[in-house]
Short mmCIF file of C-alpha atoms in Angstrom, two decimals:
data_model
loop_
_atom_site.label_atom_id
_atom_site.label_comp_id
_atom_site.label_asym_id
_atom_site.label_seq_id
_atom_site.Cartn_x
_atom_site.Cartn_y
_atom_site.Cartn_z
CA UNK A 173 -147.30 40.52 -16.73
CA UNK A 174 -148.90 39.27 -13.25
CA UNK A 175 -147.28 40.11 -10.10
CA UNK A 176 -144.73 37.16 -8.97
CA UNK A 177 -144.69 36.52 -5.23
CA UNK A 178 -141.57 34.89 -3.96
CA UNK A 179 -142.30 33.15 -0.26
CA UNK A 180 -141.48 29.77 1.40
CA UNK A 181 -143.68 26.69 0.60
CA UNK A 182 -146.07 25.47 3.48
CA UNK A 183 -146.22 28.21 5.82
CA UNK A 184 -148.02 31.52 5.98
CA UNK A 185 -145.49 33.85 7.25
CA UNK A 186 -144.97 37.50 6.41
CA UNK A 187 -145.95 36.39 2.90
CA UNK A 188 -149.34 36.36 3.71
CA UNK A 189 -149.36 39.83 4.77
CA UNK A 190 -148.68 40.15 0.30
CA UNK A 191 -151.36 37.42 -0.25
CA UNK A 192 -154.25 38.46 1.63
CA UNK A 193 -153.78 42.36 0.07
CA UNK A 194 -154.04 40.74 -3.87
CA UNK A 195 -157.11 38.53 -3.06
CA UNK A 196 -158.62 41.72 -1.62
CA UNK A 197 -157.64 43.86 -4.37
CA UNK A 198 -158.91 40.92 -7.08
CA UNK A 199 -155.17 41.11 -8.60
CA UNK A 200 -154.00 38.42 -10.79
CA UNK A 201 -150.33 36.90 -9.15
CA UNK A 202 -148.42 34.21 -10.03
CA UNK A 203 -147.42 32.74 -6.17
CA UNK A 204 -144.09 30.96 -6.35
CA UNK A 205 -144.39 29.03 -3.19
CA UNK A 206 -147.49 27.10 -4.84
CA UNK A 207 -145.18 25.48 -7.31
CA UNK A 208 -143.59 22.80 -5.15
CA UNK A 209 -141.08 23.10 -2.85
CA UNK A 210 -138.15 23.45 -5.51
CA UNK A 211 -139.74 25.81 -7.35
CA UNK A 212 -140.56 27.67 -4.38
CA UNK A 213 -136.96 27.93 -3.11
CA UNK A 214 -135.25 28.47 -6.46
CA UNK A 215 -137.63 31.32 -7.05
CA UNK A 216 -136.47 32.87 -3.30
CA UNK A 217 -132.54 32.25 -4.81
CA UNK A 218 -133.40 34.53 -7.78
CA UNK A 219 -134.41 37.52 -5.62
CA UNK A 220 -131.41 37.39 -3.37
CA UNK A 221 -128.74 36.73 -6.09
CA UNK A 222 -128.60 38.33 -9.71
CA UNK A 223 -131.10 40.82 -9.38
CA UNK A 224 -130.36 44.67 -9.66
CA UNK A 225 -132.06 45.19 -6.24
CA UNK A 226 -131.47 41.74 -4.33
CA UNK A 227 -133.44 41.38 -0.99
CA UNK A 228 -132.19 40.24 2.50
CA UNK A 229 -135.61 37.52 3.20
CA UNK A 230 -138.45 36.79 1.21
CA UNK A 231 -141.40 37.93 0.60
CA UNK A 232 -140.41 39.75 -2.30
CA UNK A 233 -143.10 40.78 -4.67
CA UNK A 234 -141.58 41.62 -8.62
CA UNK A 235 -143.46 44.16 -10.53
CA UNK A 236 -142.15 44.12 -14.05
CA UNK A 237 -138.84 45.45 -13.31
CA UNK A 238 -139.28 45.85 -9.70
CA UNK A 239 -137.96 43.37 -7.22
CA UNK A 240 -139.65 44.70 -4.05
CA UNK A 241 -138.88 43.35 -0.62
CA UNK A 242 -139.58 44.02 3.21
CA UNK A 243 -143.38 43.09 3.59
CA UNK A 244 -144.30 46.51 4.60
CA UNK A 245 -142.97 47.87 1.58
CA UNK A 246 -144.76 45.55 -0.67
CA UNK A 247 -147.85 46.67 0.57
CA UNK A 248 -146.91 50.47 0.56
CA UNK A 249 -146.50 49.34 -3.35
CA UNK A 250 -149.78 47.66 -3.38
CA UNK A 251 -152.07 50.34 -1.44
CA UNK A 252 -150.86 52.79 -3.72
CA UNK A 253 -151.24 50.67 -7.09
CA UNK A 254 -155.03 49.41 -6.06
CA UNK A 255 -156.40 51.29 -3.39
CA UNK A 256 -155.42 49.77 -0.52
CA UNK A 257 -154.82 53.03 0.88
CA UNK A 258 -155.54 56.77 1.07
CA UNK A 259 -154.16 58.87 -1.74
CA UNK A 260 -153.45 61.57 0.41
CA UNK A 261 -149.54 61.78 1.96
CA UNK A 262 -150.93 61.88 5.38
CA UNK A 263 -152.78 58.79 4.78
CA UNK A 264 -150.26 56.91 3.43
CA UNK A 265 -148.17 57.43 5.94
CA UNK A 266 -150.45 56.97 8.60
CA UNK A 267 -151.27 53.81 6.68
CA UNK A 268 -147.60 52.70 6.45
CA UNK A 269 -146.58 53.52 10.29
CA UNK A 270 -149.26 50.99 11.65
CA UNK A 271 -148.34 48.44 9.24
CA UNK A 272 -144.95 48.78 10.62
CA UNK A 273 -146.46 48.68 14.10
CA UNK A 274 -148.00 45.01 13.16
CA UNK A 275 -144.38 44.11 11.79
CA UNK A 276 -143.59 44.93 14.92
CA UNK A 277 -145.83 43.02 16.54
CA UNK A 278 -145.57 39.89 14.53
CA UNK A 279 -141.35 40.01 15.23
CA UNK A 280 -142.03 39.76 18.78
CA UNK A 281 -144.71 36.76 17.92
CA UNK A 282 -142.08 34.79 16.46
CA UNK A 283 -139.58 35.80 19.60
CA UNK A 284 -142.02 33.66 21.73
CA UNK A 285 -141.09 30.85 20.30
CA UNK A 286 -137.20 31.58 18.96
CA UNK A 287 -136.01 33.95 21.22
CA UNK A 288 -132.10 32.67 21.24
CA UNK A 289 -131.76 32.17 17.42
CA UNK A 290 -133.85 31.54 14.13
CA UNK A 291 -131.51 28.45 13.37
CA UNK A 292 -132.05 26.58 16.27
CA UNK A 293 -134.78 24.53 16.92
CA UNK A 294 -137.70 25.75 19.27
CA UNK A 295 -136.50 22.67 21.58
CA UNK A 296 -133.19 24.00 21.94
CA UNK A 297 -134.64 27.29 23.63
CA UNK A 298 -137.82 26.41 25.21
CA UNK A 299 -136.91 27.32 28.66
CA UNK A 300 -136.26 30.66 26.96
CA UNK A 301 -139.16 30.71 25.18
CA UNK A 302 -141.37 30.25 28.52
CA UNK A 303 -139.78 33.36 29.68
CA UNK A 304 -140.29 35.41 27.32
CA UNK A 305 -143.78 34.52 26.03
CA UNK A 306 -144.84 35.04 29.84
CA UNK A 307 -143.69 38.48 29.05
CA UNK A 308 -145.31 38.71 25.75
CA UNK A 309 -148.41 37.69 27.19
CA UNK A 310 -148.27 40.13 30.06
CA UNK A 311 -147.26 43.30 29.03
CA UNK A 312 -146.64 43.63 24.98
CA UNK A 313 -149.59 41.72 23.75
CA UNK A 314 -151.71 43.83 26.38
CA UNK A 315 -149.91 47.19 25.12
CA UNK A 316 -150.14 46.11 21.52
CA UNK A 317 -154.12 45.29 22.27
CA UNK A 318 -154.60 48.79 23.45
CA UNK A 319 -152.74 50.47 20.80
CA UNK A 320 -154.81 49.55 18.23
CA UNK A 321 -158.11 49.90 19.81
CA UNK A 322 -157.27 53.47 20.54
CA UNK A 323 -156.30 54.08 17.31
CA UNK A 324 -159.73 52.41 15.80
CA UNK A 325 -161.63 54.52 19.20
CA UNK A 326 -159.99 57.77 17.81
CA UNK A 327 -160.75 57.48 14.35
CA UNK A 328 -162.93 60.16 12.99
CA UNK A 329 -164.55 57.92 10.43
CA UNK A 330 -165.82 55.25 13.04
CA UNK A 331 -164.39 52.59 14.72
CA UNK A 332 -164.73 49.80 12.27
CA UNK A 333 -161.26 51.08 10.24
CA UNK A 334 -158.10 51.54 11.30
CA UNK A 335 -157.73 54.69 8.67
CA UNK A 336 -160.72 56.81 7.03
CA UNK A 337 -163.55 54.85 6.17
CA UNK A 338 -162.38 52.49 3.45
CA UNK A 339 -160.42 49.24 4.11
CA UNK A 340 -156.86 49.63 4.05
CA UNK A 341 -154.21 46.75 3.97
CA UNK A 342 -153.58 47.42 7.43
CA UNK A 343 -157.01 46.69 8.13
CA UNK A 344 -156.45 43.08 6.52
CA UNK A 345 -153.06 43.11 8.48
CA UNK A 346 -154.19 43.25 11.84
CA UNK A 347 -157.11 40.80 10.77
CA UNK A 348 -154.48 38.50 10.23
CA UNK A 349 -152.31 39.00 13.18
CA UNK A 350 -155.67 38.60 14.90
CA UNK A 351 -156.43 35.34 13.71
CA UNK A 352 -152.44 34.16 14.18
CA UNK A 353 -153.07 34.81 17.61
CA UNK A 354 -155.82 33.13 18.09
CA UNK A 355 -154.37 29.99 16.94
CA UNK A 356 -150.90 30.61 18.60
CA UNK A 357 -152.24 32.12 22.10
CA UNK A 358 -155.96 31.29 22.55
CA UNK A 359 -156.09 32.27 25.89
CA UNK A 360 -154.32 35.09 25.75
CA UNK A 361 -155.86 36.44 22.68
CA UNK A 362 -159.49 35.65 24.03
CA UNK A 363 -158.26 38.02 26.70
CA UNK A 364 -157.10 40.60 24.26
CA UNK A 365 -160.46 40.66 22.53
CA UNK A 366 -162.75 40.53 25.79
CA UNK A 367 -160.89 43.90 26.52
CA UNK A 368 -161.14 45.20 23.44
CA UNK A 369 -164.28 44.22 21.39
CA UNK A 370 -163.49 46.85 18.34
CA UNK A 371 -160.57 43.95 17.57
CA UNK A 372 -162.88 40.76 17.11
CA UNK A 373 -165.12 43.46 15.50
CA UNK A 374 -162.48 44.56 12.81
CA UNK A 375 -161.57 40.56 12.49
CA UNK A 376 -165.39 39.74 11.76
CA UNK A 377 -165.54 42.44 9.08
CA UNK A 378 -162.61 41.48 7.35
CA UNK A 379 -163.36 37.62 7.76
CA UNK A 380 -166.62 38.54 6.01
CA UNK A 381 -165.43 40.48 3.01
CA UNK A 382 -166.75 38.52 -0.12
CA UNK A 383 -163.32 38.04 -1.58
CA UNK A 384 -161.21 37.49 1.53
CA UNK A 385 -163.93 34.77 2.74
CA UNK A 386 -163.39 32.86 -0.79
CA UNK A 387 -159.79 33.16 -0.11
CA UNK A 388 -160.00 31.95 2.90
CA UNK A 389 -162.01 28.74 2.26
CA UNK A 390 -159.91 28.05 -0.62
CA UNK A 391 -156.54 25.68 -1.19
CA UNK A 392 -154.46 28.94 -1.60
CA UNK A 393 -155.37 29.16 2.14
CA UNK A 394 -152.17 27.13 4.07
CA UNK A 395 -153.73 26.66 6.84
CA UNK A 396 -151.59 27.47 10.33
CA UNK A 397 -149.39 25.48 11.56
CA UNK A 398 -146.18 24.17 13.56
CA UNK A 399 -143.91 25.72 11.18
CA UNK A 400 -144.91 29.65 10.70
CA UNK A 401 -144.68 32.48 12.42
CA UNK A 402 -147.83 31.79 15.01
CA UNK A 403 -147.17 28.27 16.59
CA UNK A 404 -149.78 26.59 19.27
CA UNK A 405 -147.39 25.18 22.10
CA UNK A 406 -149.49 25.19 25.03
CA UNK A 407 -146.55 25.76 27.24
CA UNK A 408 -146.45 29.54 25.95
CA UNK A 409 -150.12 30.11 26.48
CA UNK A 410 -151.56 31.08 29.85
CA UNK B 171 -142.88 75.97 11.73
CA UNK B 172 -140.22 74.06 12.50
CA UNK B 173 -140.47 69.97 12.48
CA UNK B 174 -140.31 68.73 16.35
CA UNK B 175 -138.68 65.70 16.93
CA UNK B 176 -140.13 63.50 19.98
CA UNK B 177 -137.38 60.82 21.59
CA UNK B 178 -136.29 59.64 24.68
CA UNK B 179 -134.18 62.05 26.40
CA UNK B 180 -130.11 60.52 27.15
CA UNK B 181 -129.73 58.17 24.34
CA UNK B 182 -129.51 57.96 20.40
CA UNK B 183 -131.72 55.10 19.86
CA UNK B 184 -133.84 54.94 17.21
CA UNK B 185 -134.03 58.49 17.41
CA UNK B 186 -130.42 58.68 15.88
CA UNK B 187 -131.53 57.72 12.65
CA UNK B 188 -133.82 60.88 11.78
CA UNK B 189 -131.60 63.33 13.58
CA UNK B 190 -128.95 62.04 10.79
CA UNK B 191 -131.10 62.73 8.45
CA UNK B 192 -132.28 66.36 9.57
CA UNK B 193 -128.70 67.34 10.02
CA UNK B 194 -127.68 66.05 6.52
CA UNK B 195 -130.56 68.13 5.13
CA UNK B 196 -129.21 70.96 7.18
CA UNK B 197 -133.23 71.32 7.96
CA UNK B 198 -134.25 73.32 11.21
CA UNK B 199 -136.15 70.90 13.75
CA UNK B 200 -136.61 71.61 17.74
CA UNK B 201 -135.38 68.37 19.43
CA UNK B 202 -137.70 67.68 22.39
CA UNK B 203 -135.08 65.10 23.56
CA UNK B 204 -132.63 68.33 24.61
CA UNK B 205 -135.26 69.90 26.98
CA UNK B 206 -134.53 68.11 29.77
CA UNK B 207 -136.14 64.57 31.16
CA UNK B 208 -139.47 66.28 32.22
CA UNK B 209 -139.84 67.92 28.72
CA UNK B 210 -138.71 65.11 26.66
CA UNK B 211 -141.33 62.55 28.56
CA UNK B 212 -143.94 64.90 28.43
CA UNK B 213 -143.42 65.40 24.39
CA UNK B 214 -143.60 61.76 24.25
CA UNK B 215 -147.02 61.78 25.99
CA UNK B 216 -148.22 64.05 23.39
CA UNK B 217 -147.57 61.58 20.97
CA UNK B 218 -149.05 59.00 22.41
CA UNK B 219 -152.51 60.73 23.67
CA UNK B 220 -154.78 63.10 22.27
CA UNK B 221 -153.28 63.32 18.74
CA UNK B 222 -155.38 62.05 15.79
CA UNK B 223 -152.64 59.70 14.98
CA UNK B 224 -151.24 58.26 18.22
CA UNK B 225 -147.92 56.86 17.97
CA UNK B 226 -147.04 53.22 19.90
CA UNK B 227 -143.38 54.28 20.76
CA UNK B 228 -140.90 57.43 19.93
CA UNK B 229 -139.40 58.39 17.61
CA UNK B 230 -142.51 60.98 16.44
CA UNK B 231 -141.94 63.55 14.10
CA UNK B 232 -144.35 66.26 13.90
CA UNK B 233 -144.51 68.29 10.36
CA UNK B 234 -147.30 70.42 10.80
CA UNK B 235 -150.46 68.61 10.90
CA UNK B 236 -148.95 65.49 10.23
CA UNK B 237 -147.21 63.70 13.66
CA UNK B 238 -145.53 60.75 11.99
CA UNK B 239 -144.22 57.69 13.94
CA UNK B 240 -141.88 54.81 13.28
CA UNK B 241 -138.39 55.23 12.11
CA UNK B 242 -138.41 54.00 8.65
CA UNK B 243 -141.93 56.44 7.64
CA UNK B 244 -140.19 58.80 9.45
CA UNK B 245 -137.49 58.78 6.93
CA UNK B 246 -139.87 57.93 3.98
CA UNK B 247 -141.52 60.78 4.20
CA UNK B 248 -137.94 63.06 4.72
CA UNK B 249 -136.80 61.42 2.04
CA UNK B 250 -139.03 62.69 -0.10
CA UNK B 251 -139.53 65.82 0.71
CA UNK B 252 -135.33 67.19 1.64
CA UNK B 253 -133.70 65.03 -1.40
CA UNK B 254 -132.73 62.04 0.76
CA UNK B 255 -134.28 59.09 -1.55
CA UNK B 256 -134.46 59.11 -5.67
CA UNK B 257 -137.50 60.85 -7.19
CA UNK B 258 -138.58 57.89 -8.77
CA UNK B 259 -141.12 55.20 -7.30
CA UNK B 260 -138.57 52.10 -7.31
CA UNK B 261 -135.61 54.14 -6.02
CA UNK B 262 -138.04 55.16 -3.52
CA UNK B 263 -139.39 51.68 -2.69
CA UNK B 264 -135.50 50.42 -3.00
CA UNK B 265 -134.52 53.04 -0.20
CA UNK B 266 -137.34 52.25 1.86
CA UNK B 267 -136.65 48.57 1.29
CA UNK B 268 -133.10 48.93 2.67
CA UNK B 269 -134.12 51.16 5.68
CA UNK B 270 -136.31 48.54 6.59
CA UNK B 271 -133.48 45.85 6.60
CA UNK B 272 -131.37 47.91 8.65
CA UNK B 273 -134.28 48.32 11.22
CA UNK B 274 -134.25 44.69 11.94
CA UNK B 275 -130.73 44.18 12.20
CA UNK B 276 -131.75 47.42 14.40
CA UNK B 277 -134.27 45.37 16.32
CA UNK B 278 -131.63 42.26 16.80
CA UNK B 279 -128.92 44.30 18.23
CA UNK B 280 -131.27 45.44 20.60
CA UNK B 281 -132.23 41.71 21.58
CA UNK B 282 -128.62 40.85 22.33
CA UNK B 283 -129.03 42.61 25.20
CA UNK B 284 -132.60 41.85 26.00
CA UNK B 285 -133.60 38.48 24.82
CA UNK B 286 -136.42 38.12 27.16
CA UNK B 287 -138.01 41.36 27.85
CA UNK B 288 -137.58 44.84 27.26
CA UNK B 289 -138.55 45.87 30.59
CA UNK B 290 -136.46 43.51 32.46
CA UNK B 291 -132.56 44.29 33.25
CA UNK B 292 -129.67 43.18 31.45
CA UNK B 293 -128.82 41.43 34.28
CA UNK B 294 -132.30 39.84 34.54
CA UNK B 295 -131.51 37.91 31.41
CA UNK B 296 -127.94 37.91 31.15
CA UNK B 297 -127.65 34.15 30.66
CA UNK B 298 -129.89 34.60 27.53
CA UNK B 299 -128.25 37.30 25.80
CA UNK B 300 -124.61 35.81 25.89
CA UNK B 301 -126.65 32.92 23.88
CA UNK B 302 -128.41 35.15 21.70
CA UNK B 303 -125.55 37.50 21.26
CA UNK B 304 -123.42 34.14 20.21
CA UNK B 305 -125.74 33.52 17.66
CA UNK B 306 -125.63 37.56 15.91
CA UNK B 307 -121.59 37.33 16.14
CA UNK B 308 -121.40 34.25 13.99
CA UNK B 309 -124.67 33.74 11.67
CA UNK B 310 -126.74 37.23 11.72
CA UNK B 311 -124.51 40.28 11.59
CA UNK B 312 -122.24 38.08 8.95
CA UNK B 313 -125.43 37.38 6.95
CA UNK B 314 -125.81 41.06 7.27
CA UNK B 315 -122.91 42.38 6.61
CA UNK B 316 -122.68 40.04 3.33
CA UNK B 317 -126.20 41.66 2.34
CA UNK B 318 -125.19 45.30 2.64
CA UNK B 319 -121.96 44.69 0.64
CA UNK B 320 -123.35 42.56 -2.27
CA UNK B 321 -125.95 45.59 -2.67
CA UNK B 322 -123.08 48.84 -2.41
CA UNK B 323 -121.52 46.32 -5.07
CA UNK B 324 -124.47 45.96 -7.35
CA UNK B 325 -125.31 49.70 -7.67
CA UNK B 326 -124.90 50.55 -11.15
CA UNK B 327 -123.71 53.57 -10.09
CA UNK B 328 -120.99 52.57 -8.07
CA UNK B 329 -120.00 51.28 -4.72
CA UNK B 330 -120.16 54.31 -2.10
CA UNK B 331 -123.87 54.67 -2.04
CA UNK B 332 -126.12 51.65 -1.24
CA UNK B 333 -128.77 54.19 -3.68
CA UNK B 334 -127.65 55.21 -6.92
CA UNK B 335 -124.83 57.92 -6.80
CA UNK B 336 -126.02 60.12 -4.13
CA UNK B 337 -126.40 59.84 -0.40
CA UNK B 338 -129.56 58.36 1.06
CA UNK B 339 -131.06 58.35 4.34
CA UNK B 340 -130.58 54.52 3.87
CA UNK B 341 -126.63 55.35 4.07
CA UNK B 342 -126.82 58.00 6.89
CA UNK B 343 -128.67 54.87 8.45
CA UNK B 344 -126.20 52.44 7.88
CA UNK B 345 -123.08 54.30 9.04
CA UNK B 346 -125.14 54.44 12.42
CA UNK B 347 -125.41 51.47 12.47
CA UNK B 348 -121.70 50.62 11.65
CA UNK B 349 -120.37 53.10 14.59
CA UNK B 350 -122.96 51.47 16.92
CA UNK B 351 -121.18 48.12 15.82
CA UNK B 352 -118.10 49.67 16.70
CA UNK B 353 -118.95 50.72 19.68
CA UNK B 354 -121.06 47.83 21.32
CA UNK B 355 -119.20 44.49 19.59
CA UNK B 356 -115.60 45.73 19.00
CA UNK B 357 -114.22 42.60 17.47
CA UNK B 358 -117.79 41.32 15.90
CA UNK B 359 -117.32 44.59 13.73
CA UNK B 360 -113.78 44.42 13.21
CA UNK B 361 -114.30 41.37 11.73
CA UNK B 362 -117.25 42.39 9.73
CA UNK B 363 -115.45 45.35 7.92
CA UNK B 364 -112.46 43.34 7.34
CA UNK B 365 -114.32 41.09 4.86
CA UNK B 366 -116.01 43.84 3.78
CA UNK B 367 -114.14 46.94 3.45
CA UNK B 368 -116.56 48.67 1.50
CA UNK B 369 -118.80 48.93 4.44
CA UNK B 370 -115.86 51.20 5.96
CA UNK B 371 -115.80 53.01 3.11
CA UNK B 372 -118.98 53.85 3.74
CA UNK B 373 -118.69 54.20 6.89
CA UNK B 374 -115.65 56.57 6.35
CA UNK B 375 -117.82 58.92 3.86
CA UNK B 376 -120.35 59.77 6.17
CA UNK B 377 -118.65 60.45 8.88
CA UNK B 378 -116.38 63.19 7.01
CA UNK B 379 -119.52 64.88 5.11
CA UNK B 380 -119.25 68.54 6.36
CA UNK B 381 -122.73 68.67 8.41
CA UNK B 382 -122.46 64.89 9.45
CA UNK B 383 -119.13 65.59 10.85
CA UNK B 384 -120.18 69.10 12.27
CA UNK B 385 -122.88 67.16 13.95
CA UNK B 386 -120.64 64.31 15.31
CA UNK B 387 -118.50 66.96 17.11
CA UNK B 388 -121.09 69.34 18.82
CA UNK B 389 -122.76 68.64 21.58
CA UNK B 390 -126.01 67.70 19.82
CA UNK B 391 -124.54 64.45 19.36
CA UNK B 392 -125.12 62.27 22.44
CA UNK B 393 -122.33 60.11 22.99
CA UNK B 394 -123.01 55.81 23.21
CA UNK B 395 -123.98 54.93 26.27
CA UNK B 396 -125.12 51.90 28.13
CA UNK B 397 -128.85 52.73 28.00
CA UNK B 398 -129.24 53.14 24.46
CA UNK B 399 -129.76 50.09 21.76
CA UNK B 400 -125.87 50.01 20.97
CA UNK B 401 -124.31 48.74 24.26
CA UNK B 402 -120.72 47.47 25.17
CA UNK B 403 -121.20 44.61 27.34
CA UNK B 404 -117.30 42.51 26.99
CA UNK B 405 -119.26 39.28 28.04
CA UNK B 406 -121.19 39.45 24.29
CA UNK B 407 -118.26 40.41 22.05
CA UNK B 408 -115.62 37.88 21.12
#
């Protein structure tokens, strides 16, 4: 039985965190949010209601019996199952605490833009939002920037991994919260990257892996926009 | 050698959360935090600098060789090693999956206070957090607090563990975050365990497990405070 991935229709979010670790990996998956919007948000009502191990938010990834949630999680899962990952407990932990540095990351992404309430639109806290994306912009994306450079700087397998010398989902995590900002903060983010060339380096290499490029030209591919996680209003940018 | 924990001196914080589940495991670990400012700051640096695996923010565990960052790998990796989390991959994945959860509502309590920026005061962004804070009283600690119930309800094994039928670290973690409730939104929480009265009994269980409650009354235990992510500010409760 293929892995089922349970996300919202139209918009990349945390599921594609999930999504860009199977087309990596070459797994088969059967992606819910694909099927239409109905089928998409019936299949999110399954994993929150009358399962044995219901989850608080989508993505949820089910393995045969497993209904795994949390985004991070998934992919601890995944690197284990295909790869994705070292073998070794230090490695997989290492691997795991930067992925939940990125969740971090990509929480305070979407803060930018909601940083009152989830449910309200972005209009109804834009003043808000202009305060704290300055902030963003300013001091976490710079800190966040750093971070990861120093840990691709101090790794002993060279610079072009964030752990050993093999690709690890992180790898294709920060790729993606790469190209999110991009979209969302171009000027910031061409900042980011002038400071810290390893960064576009890492995107390039991932950008360029055989499968991920396919994936990335292809329809499964929802392309950015207004509705996601990483949003373009110029007003935030700077 | 002993584990060392690395925290901010003065406050529970995030910090809380493995010291729970250290004492629970009645495991020996030397606290940086109780050093004294200049020794707790300086263990920090450590953790941040010339490790091979630098951390982006406290908590840091060090086990050995290994220095291991972020709360929820923190407890991953306790978990399996002290008897905190089931043997078996999905109860591990399930535990992990629920200590994730509880870091975000983790992460939102925190942004009731500071909506805007971390490294602004309270009263930089007051205006903002009685809006935000409006919004976790009535949609996101209910939503929440629903969540946590339905799954103490669903375990197979009955309601007093969120894990099968003994305790996690993902119940050490949510009794934490039940007295920080307490402590910071009064009548938000009241409210909460009213409708949901296993959460108290959950609550209630902890609290009286012999080391937990040796723990809670020696001075190891630093008391909530208005620096830490749990704070009572009257203005957000209601």
């Amino acid at each position: 039985m293929p892995y089922e991935l349970h996300y919202w229709p139209s918009i990349q979010g945390r599921g594609e965190f999930v999504r860009l670790a199977l087309e990596y990996a070459g797994v088969a998956y059967v992606d819910h949010a694909r099927g239409g919007e109905a089928e998409a948000l019936a299949a999110i009502e399954r994993t929150e209601g009358a399962v044995p191990m219901p989850s608080f938010a989508p993505p949820v990834l089910r393995a045969g019996d497993l209904w795994i949630g949390q985004t991070a999680n998934i992919l601890l899962f995944l690197g284990v199952r295909h790869g994705l990952a070292p073998a070794t407990e230090g490695g997989r932990l290492w691997t795991n605490q930067l992925q939940l540095t990125i969740a971090d990351l990509v929480t305070e992404v979407h803060d930018t833009h909601h940083p009152i309430a989830s449910g309200l639109y972005y209009e109804e806290q834009r003043d808000e939002a202009i305060r704290r994306a300055a902030d963003f912009r300013d001091r976490r994306l710079p800190k966040f920037g750093a971070y990861f450079d120093r840990v691709l700087a101090r790794n002993t397998a060279g610079d072009r991994h964030l752990v050993g010398a093999d690709t690890t989902y992180a790898d294709l995590s920060l790729f993606q919260v790469l190209s999110g900002l991009r979209y969302a903060f171009p000027q910031a983010a061409a900042r980011t990257e002038a400071s810290h060339p390893r960064l576009t380096a890492l995107h390039d290499r991932i950008a360029a892996e055989p499968r991920i490029a396919a994936y990335l030209a292809s329809d499964r591919r929802i392309p950015f926009n207004q509705d996601g996680i990483f949003r373009r209003y110029p007003e935030l940018d700077g």
